[in-house]
Amino acid sequence: MAESSEAPSVAVRCDSASPERVATATELARTLGLPLVHDGAEAYPLLLVVTDERLELLQVDSTDGPVHCEFTGGAFGYRRAQPLRRELLTRAVGFKGKPLDVIDMTAGLGRDAAVLALLGCHVTAIERDPVVFALLQDGLRRARDANAADTLAERITLVRADACDYLDALPAEALPEVIYLDPMFPERTRSALVKKEMRLLSRLLSGEDDADRLLEAALRSGCHRVVVKRPLHAPHIAAPLVRQPPLQFRGRSARFDVYFPEARPTPAS
Ligand SMILES: C[S@@+](CC[C@H](N)C(=O)[O-])C[C@H]1O[C@@H](n2cnc3c(N)ncnc32)[C@H](O)[C@@H]1O
């Protein structure tokens, strides 16, 4: 639900009879400034649905099922059980066994942040869109509720902000070891291989494309390692400050471009 003229309208609906869940839906609609609908929801192509179990985002006019954040079961549960040390993301951030501090500038549905947290990294996951942020908050809450001993959720700190503004305001002593970004890529929507999560995010966030801005903010932050996820055959981000990435990790459908920027210049005293 970005501030774009092309962004489709979203409403909140409660599919639970539980008074507690109805109160959650009412509060969500109020804080997000979205209508709370019961019947006649056809006017809204996207619905944020409060169910008995979780918060879901649904495309009313699509056969794609709803999307939610998942850090314990489902496909992510399978991924949790896999060895992560050889994953491209693990290698791209330079993980060698010691937990890293990472800022994820584009949290999205939190899957990459969760992989890094599973490795033991401390991740500040930044998301600008309020609807996506609500899904993230719900996913982390359920992860905590499902298993209080599960430290994954404790290693992820969610921040709702524009990541460029956040980095620009970050003092040098608070810089992480790695900045990670996975900007939206327009061509993803045309591929048959695009997962329903990405199709839905592309629709929700239509009109947004600030890959150049994100990478420039990361490079000027003074962080020593910046990792960018790109579709395998996409050009590298050609923002004015950016040269060819000095290191790449290539997978079957995605690649990670790694940059090693200079330290932030200290202001003249
Ligand atoms: C492709 S998705 C990221 C997917 C994520 N890596 C995952 O594993 O689920 C990109 C996300 O970045 C967010 N985003 C784009 N520009 C942003 C900005 N300037 N600040 C914060 N978030 C931003 C979008 O709202 C979107 O949710």
mmCIF file of C-alpha atoms and ligand atoms in Angstrom, residues 105-112 126-129 132 161-164 180 182-184 188 198 201 205 210 213-214, ligand 1:
data_model
loop_
_atom_site.group_PDB
_atom_site.id
_atom_site.type_symbol
_atom_site.label_atom_id
_atom_site.label_comp_id
_atom_site.label_asym_id
_atom_site.label_seq_id
_atom_site.Cartn_x
_atom_site.Cartn_y
_atom_site.Cartn_z
ATOM 1 C CA MET A 105 16.892 -2.682 3.789
ATOM 2 C CA THR A 106 14.024 -4.482 2.041
ATOM 3 C CA ALA A 107 12.455 -6.888 4.530
ATOM 4 C CA GLY A 108 9.433 -7.848 2.361
ATOM 5 C CA LEU A 109 7.967 -11.060 3.754
ATOM 6 C CA GLY A 110 11.105 -11.602 5.814
ATOM 7 C CA ARG A 111 12.387 -14.836 4.291
ATOM 8 C CA ASP A 112 15.940 -13.669 3.655
ATOM 9 C CA ILE A 126 13.426 -2.514 7.495
ATOM 10 C CA GLU A 127 10.148 -2.327 5.629
ATOM 11 C CA ARG A 128 8.496 0.817 4.360
ATOM 12 C CA ASP A 129 5.103 -0.462 3.294
ATOM 13 C CA VAL A 132 3.779 -5.654 4.382
ATOM 14 C CA ALA A 161 10.836 3.143 7.853
ATOM 15 C CA ASP A 162 12.242 4.172 4.535
ATOM 16 C CA ALA A 163 15.564 2.326 4.623
ATOM 17 C CA CYS A 164 17.436 5.160 2.881
ATOM 18 C CA TYR A 180 21.552 -6.469 2.365
ATOM 19 C CA ASP A 182 16.543 -7.258 -2.440
ATOM 20 C CA PRO A 183 14.734 -4.561 -4.415
ATOM 21 C CA MET A 184 11.578 -5.251 -6.369
ATOM 22 C CA ARG A 188 9.596 -10.692 -12.130
ATOM 23 C CA MET A 198 6.127 -11.881 -5.454
ATOM 24 C CA LEU A 201 3.898 -7.841 -3.568
ATOM 25 C CA LEU A 205 3.633 -2.029 -4.329
ATOM 26 C CA ASP A 210 13.866 2.616 -5.890
ATOM 27 C CA ARG A 213 18.269 4.977 -4.381
ATOM 28 C CA LEU A 214 18.560 2.018 -2.002
HETATM 29 C C1 LIG B 1 11.434 -8.024 -3.212
HETATM 30 S S1 LIG B 1 10.766 -7.541 -1.667
HETATM 31 C C2 LIG B 1 11.937 -8.238 -0.530
HETATM 32 C C3 LIG B 1 11.706 -9.706 -0.267
HETATM 33 C C4 LIG B 1 12.515 -10.197 0.911
HETATM 34 N N1 LIG B 1 13.922 -10.228 0.613
HETATM 35 C C5 LIG B 1 12.047 -11.566 1.395
HETATM 36 O O1 LIG B 1 12.913 -12.440 1.593
HETATM 37 O O2 LIG B 1 10.835 -11.748 1.611
HETATM 38 C C6 LIG B 1 11.193 -5.827 -1.544
HETATM 39 C C7 LIG B 1 10.603 -5.123 -0.324
HETATM 40 O O3 LIG B 1 11.343 -3.916 -0.100
HETATM 41 C C8 LIG B 1 10.470 -2.916 0.338
HETATM 42 N N2 LIG B 1 11.098 -1.610 0.052
HETATM 43 C C9 LIG B 1 11.318 -1.046 -1.156
HETATM 44 N N3 LIG B 1 11.931 0.140 -1.022
HETATM 45 C C10 LIG B 1 12.097 0.343 0.311
HETATM 46 C C11 LIG B 1 12.672 1.395 1.084
HETATM 47 N N4 LIG B 1 13.175 2.486 0.504
HETATM 48 N N5 LIG B 1 12.697 1.265 2.433
HETATM 49 C C12 LIG B 1 12.175 0.149 3.026
HETATM 50 N N6 LIG B 1 11.613 -0.873 2.342
HETATM 51 C C13 LIG B 1 11.579 -0.775 0.998
HETATM 52 C C14 LIG B 1 9.199 -3.157 -0.451
HETATM 53 O O4 LIG B 1 8.070 -2.567 0.204
HETATM 54 C C15 LIG B 1 9.148 -4.698 -0.473
HETATM 55 O O5 LIG B 1 8.393 -5.196 0.601
#
